Amino acid sequence: MSPERPHHPLRAAVVGAGGIARSSHLPALRTLAAEGETEVVAVVDVDDTAVRAFADAFRIPYASTDLDAMLAEVRPDLVVLCTPPAVHREQSVAALRAGAWVWCEKPPCPSLADYDAVEAAEKGGDGDPYASIVFQHRFGSGARHVRRLLREGAFGRPLVAHCQTTWYRDTAYYAVPWRGRWATEGGGPAMGHGIHQTDLLLDLMGPWAEVRGMAARLVHDVETEDVSTAQIRFADGAVGTVVNSVLSPDEVSRIRIDCELATIELTHLYGYRNADWRVTPAPGVPEETVAAWHDFGADEPSSHLAQLRSLVADIKAGRRHSTSGAGGRRTLEFITALYKSAFTEAPVRAGDIGPGDPYYTALHGDAPGWAPADPHQEEDPA
C-alpha cells in the first residue's frame, strides 16, 4: 500500500530567512501558491528578529527559531532549506523524520558521509518523503531539449566536453568570516560556485568514470582553493574538462559538448534562456534536421521556480525527483573526487570514495596544506 501523498496545496516551511530565501525560494513558492500548488505556512531562523520580520513581510502565519518545534506543531509537507551547508544534514534528517519532503539549497552538505546519512533517514519508497537538492539548471527548457536529443542519439556520440564557471570574487567577499572555510562554506569554487554548471554537465553527459584534478590558492587568503581544474573521462569514453574560478574579471558560465554531428554550446552567467544555447551542425546534416534541433519550444528559463514546479509535480505523483538520492549524490561524488585527486595528485575513479576514506567525511581529506589548522594545537614555544 503506497503512502498517502499530500493534497493540494503542498504546505511548505522555509528554514533560513536570509537573502537566498527572499530572492529565489520564496518567490518560487509564492508563484506556485498563486496557482494553488503550494502554501507557505511557516518560517524558521536562528535570528528571532529576522524570522519575525520575514513572516510579517510575507504574511506567513508561523515563525519560530526552533526547527523541531515547528515540525511538531505545523507538520509541513515540504521543508525548504535555505541555510548554510554545515547544518543541512541535521535539518534534513529532522524534516524527513517528521514526515516532510526536503528541498535543500546547494551545496547539498559538506561530505558524502553527510549526504548518505540524509538518504539513510528516508524510508526508501518513491512515494515516501525524500530529500532533493537545488540544481535548477537542469530544469530550463533549453536543458530539457538538449538532454532529450542527446539521449535519443540525435547528435551522434558525445566526444569532447568543456565546462567552465569562471567568476570574480574580491577580497571584501572573503572578509565575511564564514566564506573560504571548509566547515562553513563547504568548499571553494568547485563546491560553492561551479557546482551548478558541473551538475548540468553531468546531467547532459551521463555517468563519469575518472577524474584528474588540480587546485590552487593563487590570490585569496582562505582555507579552500580559489581555482580548480579537472580532466574527466566519462563512462561512454568521452572526455572533458572543468574549470572553476573566482579569479576571473570577465565572468562567464559555459558548457560546450562536441558530438559526432553537432556542437552544443551554452553561454550565460547565473541562469539561461533558450537564446543562450547554440547548436552548430557538422557538414552534411540535413537542413530539416537542423531546424528541428533549433526548435527549443516555449522558453522556460533555468530557475528555482522551474525546478520547484517539477518537484511539486513529482511529490504529488509519488515519483522520485531527479536531484534526490543517487541523482543528487553523483555531483557531490564528482566534486569530492576532484578534491581528492587534486590534493593527492592521483586519478580518482567513480565509486572509489567510501567509508574509511578521509575524503568521504571531509572534502579536504585532512590533506597537508589544505586541512583546517587545528584550533587546539598549541604553538611551539621555541
Short mmCIF file of C-alpha atoms in Angstrom, two decimals:
data_model
loop_
_atom_site.label_atom_id
_atom_site.label_comp_id
_atom_site.label_asym_id
_atom_site.label_seq_id
_atom_site.Cartn_x
_atom_site.Cartn_y
_atom_site.Cartn_z
CA MET A 1 0.00 0.00 0.00
CA SER A 2 1.56 3.28 -1.08
CA PRO A 3 1.77 6.11 1.47
CA GLU A 4 -0.84 8.83 1.38
CA ARG A 5 0.51 11.79 -0.55
CA PRO A 6 -0.29 15.42 0.22
CA HIS A 7 -3.38 17.01 -1.29
CA HIS A 8 -3.43 20.47 -2.82
CA PRO A 9 -1.88 22.78 -1.85
CA LEU A 10 1.51 21.47 -0.67
CA ARG A 11 2.17 23.06 2.74
CA ALA A 12 5.73 24.42 2.76
CA ALA A 13 8.03 25.69 5.52
CA VAL A 14 11.08 27.84 4.78
CA VAL A 15 14.11 27.34 7.02
CA GLY A 16 16.56 30.22 6.82
CA ALA A 17 15.30 33.78 6.36
CA GLY A 18 18.31 35.19 4.53
CA GLY A 19 18.93 36.59 1.09
CA ILE A 20 18.67 33.37 -0.92
CA ALA A 21 15.26 32.61 0.59
CA ARG A 22 14.00 36.10 -0.23
CA SER A 23 15.44 36.26 -3.74
CA SER A 24 14.86 32.73 -5.01
CA HIS A 25 12.92 30.23 -2.91
CA LEU A 26 10.09 32.37 -1.59
CA PRO A 27 9.23 33.95 -4.97
CA ALA A 28 9.02 30.46 -6.47
CA LEU A 29 6.82 29.23 -3.62
CA ARG A 30 4.56 32.28 -3.88
CA THR A 31 4.18 31.86 -7.65
CA LEU A 32 3.07 28.27 -7.19
CA ALA A 33 0.84 29.37 -4.30
CA ALA A 34 -0.97 31.68 -6.72
CA GLU A 35 -1.50 28.62 -8.93
CA GLY A 36 -2.91 26.63 -5.99
CA GLU A 37 0.06 24.25 -5.82
CA THR A 38 1.77 25.38 -2.61
CA GLU A 39 1.08 27.30 0.59
CA VAL A 40 3.84 28.84 2.72
CA VAL A 41 2.80 28.01 6.28
CA ALA A 42 5.96 28.59 8.36
CA VAL A 43 9.41 30.15 8.51
CA VAL A 44 12.29 29.28 10.84
CA ASP A 45 15.55 31.11 11.51
CA VAL A 46 18.04 31.24 14.40
CA ASP A 47 17.62 35.05 14.50
CA ASP A 48 14.32 35.88 16.20
CA THR A 49 14.18 39.43 14.82
CA ALA A 50 14.93 38.27 11.27
CA VAL A 51 12.39 35.45 11.31
CA ARG A 52 9.58 37.64 12.61
CA ALA A 53 10.36 40.37 10.09
CA PHE A 54 10.33 37.76 7.32
CA ALA A 55 6.99 36.35 8.49
CA ASP A 56 5.45 39.82 8.78
CA ALA A 57 6.72 40.94 5.38
CA PHE A 58 5.31 37.92 3.58
CA ARG A 59 2.29 37.20 5.79
CA ILE A 60 3.50 33.78 6.88
CA PRO A 61 1.38 32.57 9.82
CA TYR A 62 4.04 30.73 11.84
CA ALA A 63 7.52 32.00 12.77
CA SER A 64 9.99 30.33 15.10
CA THR A 65 13.66 29.93 16.00
CA ASP A 66 13.08 26.23 16.81
CA LEU A 67 13.01 23.83 13.85
CA ASP A 68 11.91 20.82 15.89
CA ALA A 69 9.03 22.75 17.45
CA MET A 70 7.87 23.93 14.02
CA LEU A 71 7.98 20.41 12.61
CA ALA A 72 5.94 19.09 15.51
CA GLU A 73 3.38 21.87 15.55
CA VAL A 74 2.93 22.70 11.86
CA ARG A 75 3.62 19.29 10.25
CA PRO A 76 4.58 20.75 6.84
CA ASP A 77 4.60 18.64 3.68
CA LEU A 78 7.75 20.27 2.31
CA VAL A 79 10.71 21.83 4.13
CA VAL A 80 12.80 24.24 2.06
CA LEU A 81 16.33 24.62 3.46
CA CYS A 82 17.98 27.98 2.77
CA THR A 83 20.65 27.54 5.44
CA PRO A 84 24.46 27.06 5.39
CA PRO A 85 25.68 23.61 4.29
CA ALA A 86 27.09 22.72 7.72
CA VAL A 87 23.55 22.28 9.10
CA HIS A 88 21.93 20.64 6.07
CA ARG A 89 22.44 17.09 7.36
CA GLU A 90 20.89 17.74 10.77
CA GLN A 91 17.98 19.75 9.39
CA SER A 92 17.25 17.35 6.52
CA VAL A 93 17.17 14.34 8.83
CA ALA A 94 14.86 16.16 11.26
CA ALA A 95 12.46 17.08 8.45
CA LEU A 96 12.45 13.57 6.99
CA ARG A 97 11.78 12.01 10.38
CA ALA A 98 8.87 14.41 10.78
CA GLY A 99 7.40 13.11 7.52
CA ALA A 100 8.28 16.05 5.26
CA TRP A 101 9.94 16.19 1.87
CA VAL A 102 13.10 18.34 1.70
CA TRP A 103 14.31 20.76 -0.94
CA CYS A 104 17.83 21.82 0.05
CA GLU A 105 19.83 24.71 -1.37
CA LYS A 106 23.28 23.87 -2.71
CA PRO A 107 25.90 22.89 -1.68
CA PRO A 108 24.00 19.78 -0.58
CA CYS A 109 26.15 19.11 2.51
CA PRO A 110 29.87 19.14 3.36
CA SER A 111 30.61 15.46 2.66
CA LEU A 112 29.42 12.22 1.12
CA ALA A 113 29.08 10.83 4.65
CA ASP A 114 26.58 13.59 5.44
CA TYR A 115 24.70 13.01 2.19
CA ASP A 116 24.46 9.28 2.84
CA ALA A 117 23.21 9.91 6.38
CA VAL A 118 20.39 12.05 4.97
CA GLU A 119 19.48 9.39 2.42
CA ALA A 120 19.53 6.74 5.18
CA ALA A 121 16.86 8.74 7.02
CA GLU A 122 14.47 8.25 4.10
CA LYS A 123 12.05 5.33 4.21
CA GLY A 124 13.09 4.39 0.69
CA GLY A 125 9.93 4.25 -1.39
CA ASP A 126 9.48 6.65 -4.29
CA GLY A 127 6.25 7.86 -2.71
CA ASP A 128 7.82 8.34 0.73
CA PRO A 129 9.35 11.68 1.72
CA TYR A 130 12.88 12.20 0.39
CA ALA A 131 15.48 14.96 0.25
CA SER A 132 16.29 16.71 -3.02
CA ILE A 133 18.89 19.32 -3.92
CA VAL A 134 18.50 22.70 -5.64
CA PHE A 135 20.13 22.10 -9.04
CA GLN A 136 17.89 24.41 -11.03
CA HIS A 137 19.95 24.47 -14.23
CA ARG A 138 18.67 21.01 -15.13
CA PHE A 139 15.13 22.36 -15.42
CA GLY A 140 15.19 25.14 -18.00
CA SER A 141 13.57 24.36 -21.35
CA GLY A 142 16.96 24.57 -23.09
CA ALA A 143 18.47 21.81 -20.96
CA ARG A 144 15.37 19.65 -21.35
CA HIS A 145 15.53 19.98 -25.14
CA VAL A 146 19.25 19.26 -25.43
CA ARG A 147 19.12 16.41 -22.90
CA ARG A 148 16.34 14.70 -24.88
CA LEU A 149 18.25 15.00 -28.15
CA LEU A 150 21.43 13.67 -26.53
CA ARG A 151 19.56 10.73 -25.01
CA GLU A 152 17.94 9.93 -28.36
CA GLY A 153 21.34 9.99 -30.09
CA ALA A 154 20.27 12.78 -32.42
CA PHE A 155 23.71 14.44 -32.29
CA GLY A 156 25.64 11.18 -32.54
CA ARG A 157 28.14 10.18 -29.87
CA PRO A 158 29.31 12.88 -27.43
CA LEU A 159 33.08 13.13 -27.80
CA VAL A 160 34.53 16.17 -26.01
CA ALA A 161 33.03 18.40 -23.31
CA HIS A 162 34.11 21.65 -21.67
CA CYS A 163 32.57 23.19 -18.54
CA GLN A 164 33.64 26.48 -17.01
CA THR A 165 32.45 28.60 -14.13
CA THR A 166 34.89 31.48 -14.20
CA TRP A 167 33.64 34.18 -11.88
CA TYR A 168 35.18 37.01 -9.84
CA ARG A 169 35.11 37.48 -6.07
CA ASP A 170 37.17 40.24 -4.45
CA THR A 171 38.84 40.40 -1.04
CA ALA A 172 35.75 42.01 0.51
CA TYR A 173 33.75 38.91 -0.40
CA TYR A 174 36.14 36.74 1.60
CA ALA A 175 36.23 39.17 4.52
CA VAL A 176 32.92 37.60 5.61
CA PRO A 177 34.16 35.15 8.29
CA TRP A 178 32.32 32.02 7.10
CA ARG A 179 33.49 32.24 3.49
CA GLY A 180 36.51 30.34 2.25
CA ARG A 181 36.29 27.81 5.09
CA TRP A 182 35.59 24.11 4.74
CA ALA A 183 33.30 23.87 7.75
CA THR A 184 31.05 26.79 6.87
CA GLU A 185 31.15 27.31 3.08
CA GLY A 186 31.62 23.63 2.27
CA GLY A 187 34.43 24.19 -0.23
CA GLY A 188 35.86 26.67 -2.68
CA PRO A 189 34.64 27.43 -6.22
CA ALA A 190 34.47 23.73 -7.14
CA MET A 191 31.80 23.26 -4.47
CA GLY A 192 30.21 26.64 -3.84
CA HIS A 193 30.25 28.28 -7.28
CA GLY A 194 30.83 25.80 -10.09
CA ILE A 195 28.56 23.10 -8.70
CA HIS A 196 25.60 24.19 -10.84
CA GLN A 197 27.45 24.02 -14.15
CA THR A 198 29.14 20.78 -13.11
CA ASP A 199 25.76 19.28 -12.25
CA LEU A 200 24.31 20.32 -15.61
CA LEU A 201 27.33 18.88 -17.45
CA LEU A 202 26.92 15.53 -15.69
CA ASP A 203 23.17 15.58 -16.31
CA LEU A 204 23.76 16.04 -20.03
CA MET A 205 26.77 13.76 -20.45
CA GLY A 206 25.80 10.89 -18.18
CA PRO A 207 27.94 8.89 -15.74
CA TRP A 208 31.58 9.86 -15.23
CA ALA A 209 34.30 7.22 -14.80
CA GLU A 210 37.50 9.02 -13.81
CA VAL A 211 38.71 12.47 -12.78
CA ARG A 212 42.15 14.03 -12.55
CA GLY A 213 42.07 17.31 -10.64
CA MET A 214 44.24 20.27 -9.75
CA ALA A 215 43.59 23.06 -7.23
CA ALA A 216 45.40 26.19 -6.08
CA ARG A 217 45.20 29.24 -3.87
CA LEU A 218 46.51 31.99 -6.10
CA VAL A 219 45.00 35.18 -4.66
CA HIS A 220 42.79 34.79 -1.60
CA ASP A 221 43.82 34.02 1.98
CA VAL A 222 41.38 31.15 2.51
CA GLU A 223 41.35 27.52 3.67
CA THR A 224 39.82 26.28 0.42
CA GLU A 225 41.04 26.71 -3.14
CA ASP A 226 40.23 29.76 -5.26
CA VAL A 227 40.69 27.95 -8.59
CA SER A 228 40.47 24.32 -9.73
CA THR A 229 40.65 22.37 -12.94
CA ALA A 230 39.80 18.80 -13.83
CA GLN A 231 40.06 16.31 -16.66
CA ILE A 232 37.19 13.83 -16.90
CA ARG A 233 36.69 10.53 -18.63
CA PHE A 234 33.02 9.62 -18.95
CA ALA A 235 31.67 6.08 -18.79
CA ASP A 236 30.94 6.09 -22.53
CA GLY A 237 34.54 7.06 -23.37
CA ALA A 238 34.01 10.80 -23.96
CA VAL A 239 36.50 13.17 -22.33
CA GLY A 240 36.07 16.61 -20.84
CA THR A 241 37.48 19.49 -18.83
CA VAL A 242 36.10 21.52 -15.92
CA VAL A 243 37.41 24.90 -14.73
CA ASN A 244 36.12 26.64 -11.60
CA SER A 245 37.49 30.05 -10.63
CA VAL A 246 36.72 33.12 -8.53
CA LEU A 247 39.66 34.99 -10.10
CA SER A 248 38.15 35.88 -13.49
CA PRO A 249 37.12 39.52 -14.15
CA ASP A 250 35.36 38.52 -17.38
CA GLU A 251 32.71 36.34 -15.74
CA VAL A 252 31.02 33.56 -17.64
CA SER A 253 29.36 30.18 -17.17
CA ARG A 254 29.75 27.92 -20.18
CA ILE A 255 29.21 24.36 -21.35
CA ARG A 256 30.28 23.03 -24.74
CA ILE A 257 29.72 19.47 -25.98
CA ASP A 258 31.21 18.32 -29.27
CA CYS A 259 29.34 15.34 -30.73
CA GLU A 260 29.73 13.46 -33.99
CA LEU A 261 27.04 15.54 -35.73
CA ALA A 262 26.92 18.83 -33.82
CA THR A 263 28.46 21.14 -31.25
CA ILE A 264 26.14 22.28 -28.46
CA GLU A 265 27.09 25.43 -26.54
CA LEU A 266 25.52 27.20 -23.59
CA THR A 267 26.88 30.60 -22.53
CA HIS A 268 25.36 32.63 -19.67
CA LEU A 269 26.21 33.73 -16.13
CA TYR A 270 23.75 32.86 -13.36
CA GLY A 271 20.85 31.50 -15.41
CA TYR A 272 19.93 30.85 -19.02
CA ARG A 273 17.13 31.20 -21.53
CA ASN A 274 16.64 29.35 -24.82
CA ALA A 275 18.55 32.08 -26.66
CA ASP A 276 21.70 31.29 -24.65
CA TRP A 277 22.00 27.88 -26.34
CA ARG A 278 23.60 27.37 -29.75
CA VAL A 279 23.65 24.20 -31.88
CA THR A 280 26.15 24.09 -34.75
CA PRO A 281 25.70 21.15 -37.15
CA ALA A 282 28.52 19.22 -38.76
CA PRO A 283 28.78 19.49 -42.55
CA GLY A 284 26.18 17.43 -44.38
CA VAL A 285 23.46 17.40 -41.71
CA PRO A 286 20.09 17.95 -43.49
CA GLU A 287 18.52 21.38 -43.06
CA GLU A 288 15.25 19.95 -41.76
CA THR A 289 17.17 18.10 -39.02
CA VAL A 290 18.97 21.28 -38.03
CA ALA A 291 15.67 23.16 -37.93
CA ALA A 292 14.27 20.59 -35.51
CA TRP A 293 17.36 20.90 -33.32
CA HIS A 294 16.86 24.68 -33.18
CA ASP A 295 13.22 24.37 -32.11
CA PHE A 296 13.54 24.69 -28.34
CA GLY A 297 9.81 25.31 -27.83
CA ALA A 298 8.37 27.65 -25.21
CA ASP A 299 11.08 29.47 -23.26
CA GLU A 300 11.30 28.47 -19.60
CA PRO A 301 14.43 29.98 -18.02
CA SER A 302 16.51 27.92 -15.61
CA SER A 303 15.32 28.97 -12.18
CA HIS A 304 14.23 27.87 -8.73
CA LEU A 305 10.66 28.19 -10.00
CA ALA A 306 11.25 25.78 -12.88
CA GLN A 307 12.70 23.17 -10.56
CA LEU A 308 10.13 23.68 -7.80
CA ARG A 309 7.32 23.21 -10.28
CA SER A 310 8.86 19.87 -11.30
CA LEU A 311 9.49 18.84 -7.69
CA VAL A 312 5.92 19.56 -6.58
CA ALA A 313 4.58 17.57 -9.53
CA ASP A 314 6.86 14.65 -8.65
CA ILE A 315 5.84 14.68 -4.98
CA LYS A 316 2.16 14.70 -5.82
CA ALA A 317 2.60 11.91 -8.38
CA GLY A 318 4.63 9.76 -5.99
CA ARG A 319 7.75 9.95 -8.19
CA ARG A 320 11.41 10.33 -7.29
CA HIS A 321 12.69 13.80 -8.16
CA SER A 322 15.82 13.71 -10.32
CA THR A 323 18.03 15.60 -7.83
CA SER A 324 17.20 13.26 -4.93
CA GLY A 325 19.09 10.11 -3.92
CA ALA A 326 21.63 8.93 -6.48
CA GLY A 327 20.60 11.75 -8.82
CA GLY A 328 21.94 14.34 -6.40
CA ARG A 329 24.79 12.29 -4.98
CA ARG A 330 26.66 11.84 -8.26
CA THR A 331 27.50 15.55 -8.45
CA LEU A 332 28.77 15.65 -4.88
CA GLU A 333 30.78 12.48 -5.52
CA PHE A 334 32.38 14.06 -8.59
CA ILE A 335 33.34 17.21 -6.68
CA THR A 336 34.72 15.09 -3.82
CA ALA A 337 36.78 13.11 -6.33
CA LEU A 338 38.07 16.35 -7.88
CA TYR A 339 39.34 17.49 -4.49
CA LYS A 340 40.86 14.11 -3.66
CA SER A 341 42.62 13.94 -7.00
CA ALA A 342 43.90 17.50 -6.66
CA PHE A 343 45.22 17.01 -3.12
CA THR A 344 46.69 13.51 -3.67
CA GLU A 345 47.91 14.15 -7.23
CA ALA A 346 46.37 10.87 -8.36
CA PRO A 347 43.38 9.97 -10.55
CA VAL A 348 40.14 9.00 -8.78
CA ARG A 349 37.53 6.67 -10.25
CA ALA A 350 33.80 6.75 -9.63
CA GLY A 351 32.96 4.63 -6.61
CA ASP A 352 36.46 4.86 -5.09
CA ILE A 353 35.49 7.07 -2.15
CA GLY A 354 33.60 5.32 0.64
CA PRO A 355 33.58 4.84 4.41
CA GLY A 356 37.13 4.75 5.78
CA ASP A 357 38.43 7.16 3.14
CA PRO A 358 39.23 10.56 4.72
CA TYR A 359 37.62 12.30 1.74
CA TYR A 360 34.34 10.52 2.49
CA THR A 361 33.95 12.57 5.68
CA ALA A 362 35.64 15.84 4.64
CA LEU A 363 36.33 17.35 1.25
CA HIS A 364 39.82 18.43 2.34
CA GLY A 365 40.61 14.82 3.32
CA ASP A 366 42.96 16.06 6.07
CA ALA A 367 45.47 16.78 3.30
CA PRO A 368 48.56 18.69 4.49
CA GLY A 369 48.35 22.32 3.47
CA TRP A 370 44.61 22.10 2.82
CA ALA A 371 43.01 20.78 6.00
CA PRO A 372 41.95 23.45 8.50
CA ALA A 373 44.51 24.27 11.16
CA ASP A 374 43.83 22.57 14.49
CA PRO A 375 42.47 25.36 16.73
CA HIS A 376 43.51 23.39 19.82
CA GLN A 377 47.11 22.90 18.72
CA GLU A 378 49.48 24.97 20.83
CA GLU A 379 52.19 26.99 19.19
CA ASP A 380 55.74 25.74 19.58
CA PRO A 381 57.24 27.88 22.34
CA ALA A 382 60.71 27.59 20.82
#
